[in-house]
Coordinates of N, CA and C in Angstrom, one line a residue:
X1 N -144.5 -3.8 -98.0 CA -143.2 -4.2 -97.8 C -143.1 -5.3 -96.8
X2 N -142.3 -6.2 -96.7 CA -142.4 -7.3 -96.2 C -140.8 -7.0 -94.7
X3 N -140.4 -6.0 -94.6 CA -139.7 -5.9 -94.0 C -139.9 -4.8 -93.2
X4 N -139.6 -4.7 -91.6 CA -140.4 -3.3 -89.9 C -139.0 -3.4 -89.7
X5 N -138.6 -2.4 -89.8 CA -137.3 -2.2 -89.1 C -137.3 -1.4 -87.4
X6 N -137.3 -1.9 -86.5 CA -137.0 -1.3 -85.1 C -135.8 -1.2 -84.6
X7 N -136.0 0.0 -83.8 CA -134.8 -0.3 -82.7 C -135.8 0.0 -81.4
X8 N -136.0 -1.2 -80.5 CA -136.5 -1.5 -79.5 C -135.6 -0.6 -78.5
X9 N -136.8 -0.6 -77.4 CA -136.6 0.0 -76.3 C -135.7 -0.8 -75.3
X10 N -135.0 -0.3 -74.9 CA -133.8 -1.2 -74.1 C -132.8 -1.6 -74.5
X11 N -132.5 -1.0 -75.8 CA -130.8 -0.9 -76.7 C -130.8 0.4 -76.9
X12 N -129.6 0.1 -77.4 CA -129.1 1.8 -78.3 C -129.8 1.8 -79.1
X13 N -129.9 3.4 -80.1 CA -131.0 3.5 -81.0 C -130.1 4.5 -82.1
X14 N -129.0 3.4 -82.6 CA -128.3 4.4 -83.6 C -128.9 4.7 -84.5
X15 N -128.0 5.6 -85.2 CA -128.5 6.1 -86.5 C -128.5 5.7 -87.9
X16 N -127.3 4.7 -88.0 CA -126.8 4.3 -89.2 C -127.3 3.1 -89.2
X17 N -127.7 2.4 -88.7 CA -128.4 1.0 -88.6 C -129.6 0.9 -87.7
X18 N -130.2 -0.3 -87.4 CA -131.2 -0.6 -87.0 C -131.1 -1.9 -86.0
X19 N -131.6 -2.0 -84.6 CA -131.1 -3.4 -84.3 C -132.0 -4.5 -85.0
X20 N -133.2 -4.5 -84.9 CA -134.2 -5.6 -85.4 C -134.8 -5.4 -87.1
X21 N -135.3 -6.2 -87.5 CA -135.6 -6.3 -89.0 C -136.4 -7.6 -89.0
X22 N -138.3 -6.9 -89.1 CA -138.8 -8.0 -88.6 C -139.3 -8.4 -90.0
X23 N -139.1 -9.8 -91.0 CA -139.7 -10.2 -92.2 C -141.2 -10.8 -92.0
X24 N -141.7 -10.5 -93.1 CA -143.2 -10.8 -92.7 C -143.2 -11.9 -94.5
X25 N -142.2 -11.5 -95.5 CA -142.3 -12.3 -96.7 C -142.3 -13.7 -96.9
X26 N -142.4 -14.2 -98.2 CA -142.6 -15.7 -98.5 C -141.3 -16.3 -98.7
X27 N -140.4 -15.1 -99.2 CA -139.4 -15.2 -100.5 C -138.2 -15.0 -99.3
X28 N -136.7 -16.2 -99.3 CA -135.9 -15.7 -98.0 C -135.2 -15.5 -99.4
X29 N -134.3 -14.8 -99.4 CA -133.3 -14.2 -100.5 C -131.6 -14.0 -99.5
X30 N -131.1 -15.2 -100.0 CA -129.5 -14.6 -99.8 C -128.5 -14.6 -100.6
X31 N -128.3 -13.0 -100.6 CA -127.3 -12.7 -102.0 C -125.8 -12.9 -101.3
X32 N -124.9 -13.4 -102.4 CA -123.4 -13.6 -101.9 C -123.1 -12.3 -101.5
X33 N -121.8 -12.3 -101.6 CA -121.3 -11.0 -100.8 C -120.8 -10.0 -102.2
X34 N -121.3 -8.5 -102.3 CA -121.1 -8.2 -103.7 C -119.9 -7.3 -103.3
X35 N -118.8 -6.9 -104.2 CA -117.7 -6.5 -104.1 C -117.7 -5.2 -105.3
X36 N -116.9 -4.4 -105.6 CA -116.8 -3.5 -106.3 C -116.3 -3.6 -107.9
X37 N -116.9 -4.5 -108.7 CA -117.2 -4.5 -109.7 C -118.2 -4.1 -110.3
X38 N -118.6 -4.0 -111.5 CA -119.3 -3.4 -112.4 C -119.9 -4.5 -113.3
X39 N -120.9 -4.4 -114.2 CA -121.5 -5.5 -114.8 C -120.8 -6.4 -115.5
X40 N -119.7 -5.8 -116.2 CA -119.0 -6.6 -117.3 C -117.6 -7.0 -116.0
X41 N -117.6 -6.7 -114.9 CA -116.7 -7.5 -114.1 C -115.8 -6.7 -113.9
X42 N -115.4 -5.3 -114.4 CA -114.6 -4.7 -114.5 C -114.2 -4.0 -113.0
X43 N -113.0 -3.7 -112.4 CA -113.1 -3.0 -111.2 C -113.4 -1.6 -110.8
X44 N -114.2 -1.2 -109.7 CA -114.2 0.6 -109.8 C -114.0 1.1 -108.4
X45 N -113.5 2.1 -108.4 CA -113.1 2.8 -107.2 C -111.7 2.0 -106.7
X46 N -110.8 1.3 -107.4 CA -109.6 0.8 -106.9 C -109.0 2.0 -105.1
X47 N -109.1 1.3 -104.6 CA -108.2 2.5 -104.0 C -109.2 3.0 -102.7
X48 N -110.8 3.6 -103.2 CA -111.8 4.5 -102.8 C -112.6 3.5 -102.3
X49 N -112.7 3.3 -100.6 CA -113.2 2.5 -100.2 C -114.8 3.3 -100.2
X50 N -115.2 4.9 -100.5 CA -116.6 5.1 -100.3 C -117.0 4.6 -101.6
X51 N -116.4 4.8 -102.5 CA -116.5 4.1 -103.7 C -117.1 2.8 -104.6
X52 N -116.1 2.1 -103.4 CA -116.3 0.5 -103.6 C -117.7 0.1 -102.7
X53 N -118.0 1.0 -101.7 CA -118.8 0.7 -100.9 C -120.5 0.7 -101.9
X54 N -120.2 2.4 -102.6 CA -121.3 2.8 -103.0 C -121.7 1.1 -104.7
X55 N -120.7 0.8 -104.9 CA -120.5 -0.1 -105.8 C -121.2 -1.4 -105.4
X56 N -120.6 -1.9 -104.3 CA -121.6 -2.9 -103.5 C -122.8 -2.8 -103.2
X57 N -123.3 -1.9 -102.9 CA -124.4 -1.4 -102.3 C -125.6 -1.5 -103.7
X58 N -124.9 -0.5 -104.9 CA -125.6 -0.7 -106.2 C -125.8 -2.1 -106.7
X59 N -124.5 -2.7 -106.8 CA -124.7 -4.3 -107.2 C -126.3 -5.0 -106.1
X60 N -126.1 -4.7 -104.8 CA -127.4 -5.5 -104.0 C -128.5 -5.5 -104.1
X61 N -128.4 -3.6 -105.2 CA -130.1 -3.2 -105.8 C -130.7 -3.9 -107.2
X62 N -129.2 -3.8 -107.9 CA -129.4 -4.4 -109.4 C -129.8 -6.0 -109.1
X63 N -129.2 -6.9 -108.2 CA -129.4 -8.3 -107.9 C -130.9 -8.3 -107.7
X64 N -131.8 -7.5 -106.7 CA -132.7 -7.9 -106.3 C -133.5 -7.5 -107.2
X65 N -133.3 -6.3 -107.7 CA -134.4 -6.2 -109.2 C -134.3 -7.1 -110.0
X66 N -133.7 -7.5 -109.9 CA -133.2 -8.7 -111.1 C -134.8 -10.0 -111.0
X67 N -135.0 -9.8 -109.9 CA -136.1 -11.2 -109.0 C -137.2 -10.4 -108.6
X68 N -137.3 -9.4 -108.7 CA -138.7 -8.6 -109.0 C -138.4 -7.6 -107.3
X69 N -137.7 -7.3 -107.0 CA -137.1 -6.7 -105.1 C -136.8 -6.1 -105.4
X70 N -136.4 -5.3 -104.4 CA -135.5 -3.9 -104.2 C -134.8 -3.9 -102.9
X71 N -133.8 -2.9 -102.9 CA -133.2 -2.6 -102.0 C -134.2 -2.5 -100.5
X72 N -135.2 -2.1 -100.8 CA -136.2 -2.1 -99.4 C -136.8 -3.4 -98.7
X73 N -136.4 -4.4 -99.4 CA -136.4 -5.7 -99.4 C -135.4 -6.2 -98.4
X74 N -134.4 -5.8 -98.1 CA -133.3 -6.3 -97.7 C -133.3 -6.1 -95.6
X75 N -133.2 -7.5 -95.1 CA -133.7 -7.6 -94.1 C -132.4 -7.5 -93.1
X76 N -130.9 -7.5 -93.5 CA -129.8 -7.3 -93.0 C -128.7 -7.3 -93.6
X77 N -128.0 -6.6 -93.4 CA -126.6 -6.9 -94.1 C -125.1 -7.2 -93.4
X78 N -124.1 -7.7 -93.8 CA -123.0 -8.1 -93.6 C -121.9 -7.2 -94.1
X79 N -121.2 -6.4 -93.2 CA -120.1 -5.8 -94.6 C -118.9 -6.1 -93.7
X80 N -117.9 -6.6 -94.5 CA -116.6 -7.0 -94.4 C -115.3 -5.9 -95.3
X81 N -114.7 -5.1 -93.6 CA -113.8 -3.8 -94.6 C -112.4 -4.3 -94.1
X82 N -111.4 -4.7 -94.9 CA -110.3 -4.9 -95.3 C -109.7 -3.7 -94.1
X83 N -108.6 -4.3 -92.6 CA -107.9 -3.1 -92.3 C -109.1 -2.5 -91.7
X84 N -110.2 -2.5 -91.1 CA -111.1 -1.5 -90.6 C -110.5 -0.8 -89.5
X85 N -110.9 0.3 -89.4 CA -110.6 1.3 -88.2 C -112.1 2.3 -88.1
X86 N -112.4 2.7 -86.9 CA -112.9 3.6 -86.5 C -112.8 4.9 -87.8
X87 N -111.6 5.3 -88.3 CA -111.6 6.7 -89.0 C -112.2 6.4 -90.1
X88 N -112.7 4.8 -90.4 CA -112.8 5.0 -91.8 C -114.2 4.7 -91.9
X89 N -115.2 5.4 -90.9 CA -116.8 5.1 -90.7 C -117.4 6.3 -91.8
X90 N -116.4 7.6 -91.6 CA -117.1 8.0 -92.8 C -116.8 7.8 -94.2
X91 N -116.7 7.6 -94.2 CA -116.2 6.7 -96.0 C -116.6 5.8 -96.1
X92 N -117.4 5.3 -95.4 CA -118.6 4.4 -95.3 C -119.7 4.8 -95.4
X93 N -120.0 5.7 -94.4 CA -121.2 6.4 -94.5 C -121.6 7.3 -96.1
X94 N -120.4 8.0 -96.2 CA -120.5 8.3 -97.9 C -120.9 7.4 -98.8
X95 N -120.1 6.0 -98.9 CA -120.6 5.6 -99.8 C -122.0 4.9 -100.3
X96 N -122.3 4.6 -98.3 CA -124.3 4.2 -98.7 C -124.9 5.8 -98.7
X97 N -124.8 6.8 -98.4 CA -125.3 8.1 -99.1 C -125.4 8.0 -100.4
X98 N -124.2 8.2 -101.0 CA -124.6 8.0 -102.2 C -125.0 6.9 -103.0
X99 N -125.0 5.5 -102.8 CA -125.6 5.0 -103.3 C -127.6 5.0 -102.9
X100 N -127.3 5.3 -101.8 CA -129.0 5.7 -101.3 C -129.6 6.5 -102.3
X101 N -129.3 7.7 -102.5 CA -129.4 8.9 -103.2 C -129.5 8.2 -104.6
X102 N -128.8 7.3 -105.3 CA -129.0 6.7 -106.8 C -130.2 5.9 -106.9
X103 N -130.4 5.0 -105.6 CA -131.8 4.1 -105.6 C -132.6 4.3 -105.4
X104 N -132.7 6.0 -104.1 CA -133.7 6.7 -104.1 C -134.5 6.2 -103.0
X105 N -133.5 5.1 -102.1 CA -134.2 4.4 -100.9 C -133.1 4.4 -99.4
X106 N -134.1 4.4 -98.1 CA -133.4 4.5 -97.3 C -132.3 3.1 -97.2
X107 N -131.2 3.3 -96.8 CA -130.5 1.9 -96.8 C -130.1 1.8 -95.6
X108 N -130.8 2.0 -94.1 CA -130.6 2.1 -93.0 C -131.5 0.5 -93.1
X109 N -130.5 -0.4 -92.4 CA -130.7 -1.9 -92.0 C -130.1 -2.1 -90.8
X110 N -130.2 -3.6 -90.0 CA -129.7 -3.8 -89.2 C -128.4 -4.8 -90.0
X111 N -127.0 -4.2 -89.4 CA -126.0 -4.8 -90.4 C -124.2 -5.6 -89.1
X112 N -123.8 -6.3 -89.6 CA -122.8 -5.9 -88.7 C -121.3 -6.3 -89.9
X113 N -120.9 -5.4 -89.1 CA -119.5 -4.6 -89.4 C -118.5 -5.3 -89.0
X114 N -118.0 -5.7 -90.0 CA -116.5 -6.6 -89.7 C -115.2 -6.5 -90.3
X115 N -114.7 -6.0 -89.7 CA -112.7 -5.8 -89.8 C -112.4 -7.6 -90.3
X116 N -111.5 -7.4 -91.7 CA -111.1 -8.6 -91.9 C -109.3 -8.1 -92.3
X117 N -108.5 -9.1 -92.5 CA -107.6 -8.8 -93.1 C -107.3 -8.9 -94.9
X118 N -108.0 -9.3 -95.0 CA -108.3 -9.4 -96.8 C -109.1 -10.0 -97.1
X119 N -109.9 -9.9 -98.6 CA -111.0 -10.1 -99.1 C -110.2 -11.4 -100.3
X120 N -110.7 -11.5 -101.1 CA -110.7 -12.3 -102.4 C -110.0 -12.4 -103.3
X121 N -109.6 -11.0 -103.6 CA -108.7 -10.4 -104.5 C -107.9 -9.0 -103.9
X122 N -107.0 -8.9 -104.4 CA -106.0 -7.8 -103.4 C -106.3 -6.0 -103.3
X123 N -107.3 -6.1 -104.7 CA -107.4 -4.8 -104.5 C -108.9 -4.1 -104.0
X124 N -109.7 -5.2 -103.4 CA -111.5 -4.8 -102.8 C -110.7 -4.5 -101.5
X125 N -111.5 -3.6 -100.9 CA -111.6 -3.1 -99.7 C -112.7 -3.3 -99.2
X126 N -113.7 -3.5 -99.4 CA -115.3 -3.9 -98.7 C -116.1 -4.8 -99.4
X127 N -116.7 -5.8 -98.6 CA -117.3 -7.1 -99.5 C -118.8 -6.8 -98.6
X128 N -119.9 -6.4 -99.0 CA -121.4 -6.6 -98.7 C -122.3 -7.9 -99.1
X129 N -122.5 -8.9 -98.0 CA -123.4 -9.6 -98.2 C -125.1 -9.2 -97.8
X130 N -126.0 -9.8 -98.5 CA -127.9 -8.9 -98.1 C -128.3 -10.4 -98.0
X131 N -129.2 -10.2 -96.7 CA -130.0 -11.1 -96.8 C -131.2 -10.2 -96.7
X132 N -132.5 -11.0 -97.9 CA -133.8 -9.8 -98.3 C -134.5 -11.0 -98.3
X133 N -136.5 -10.4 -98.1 CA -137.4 -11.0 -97.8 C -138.3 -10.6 -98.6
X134 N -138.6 -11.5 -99.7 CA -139.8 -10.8 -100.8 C -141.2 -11.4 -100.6
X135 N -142.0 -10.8 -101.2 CA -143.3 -11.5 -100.8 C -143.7 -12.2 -102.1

């Protein structure tokens, strides 16, 4: 794997992320920001931001297979949640569980979390951008 995830000594050492994400690959990979559609474009989880989450998350694994990668590939991420608050970490955390659980890989990255007031279209609640390092 072309990607050492740490959390160095002399920061916090949370749980849900990682501070550092050290690439050793050939391949820099940056995928746009994926939103909660489905292949044929259709919307899912209207409404269900663990949902839309787990949605984005899937879309980042299908993209990178697509180029011969995986989700283990992915050297940081960006998520952008519509309205964020504090209460709504678990419903986040749900939805990379379960999409973890579907790809069967840890999806603990170093990511940062960002409160916007709207996305693209009116009804996404979370937009995930990946940047991944293939060999």
């Amino acid at each position: 794997m072309a990607i050492t995830l740490v959390n160095p000594d002399g920061l916090p050492k949370p749980d849900v992320y990682r501070q550092l994400s050290i690439a050793t690959g050939s391949r820099l990979v940056f995928l746009a920001g994926q939103v909660a559609r489905d292949a044929e474009g259709r919307k899912v989880g209207e409404g269900d931001l663990a949902t839309q989450v787990e949605q984005c998350y899937l879309n980042i694994g299908t993209a990178l297979a697509e180029i011969g990668g995986s989700f283990g590939d992915v050297a940081k991420l960006t998520i952008y949640v519509v309205d964020w608050s504090p209460d709504k970490m678990p419903l986040l955390g749900e939805g990379v569980a379960r999409a973890g659980a579907k790809l069967g890989v840890d999806l603990v990255k170093p990511i940062t979390l960002l409160g916007v007031s709207a996305l693209g279209e009116p009804d996404l609640l979370v937009e995930v951008e990946a940047t991944a390092v293939l060999d």
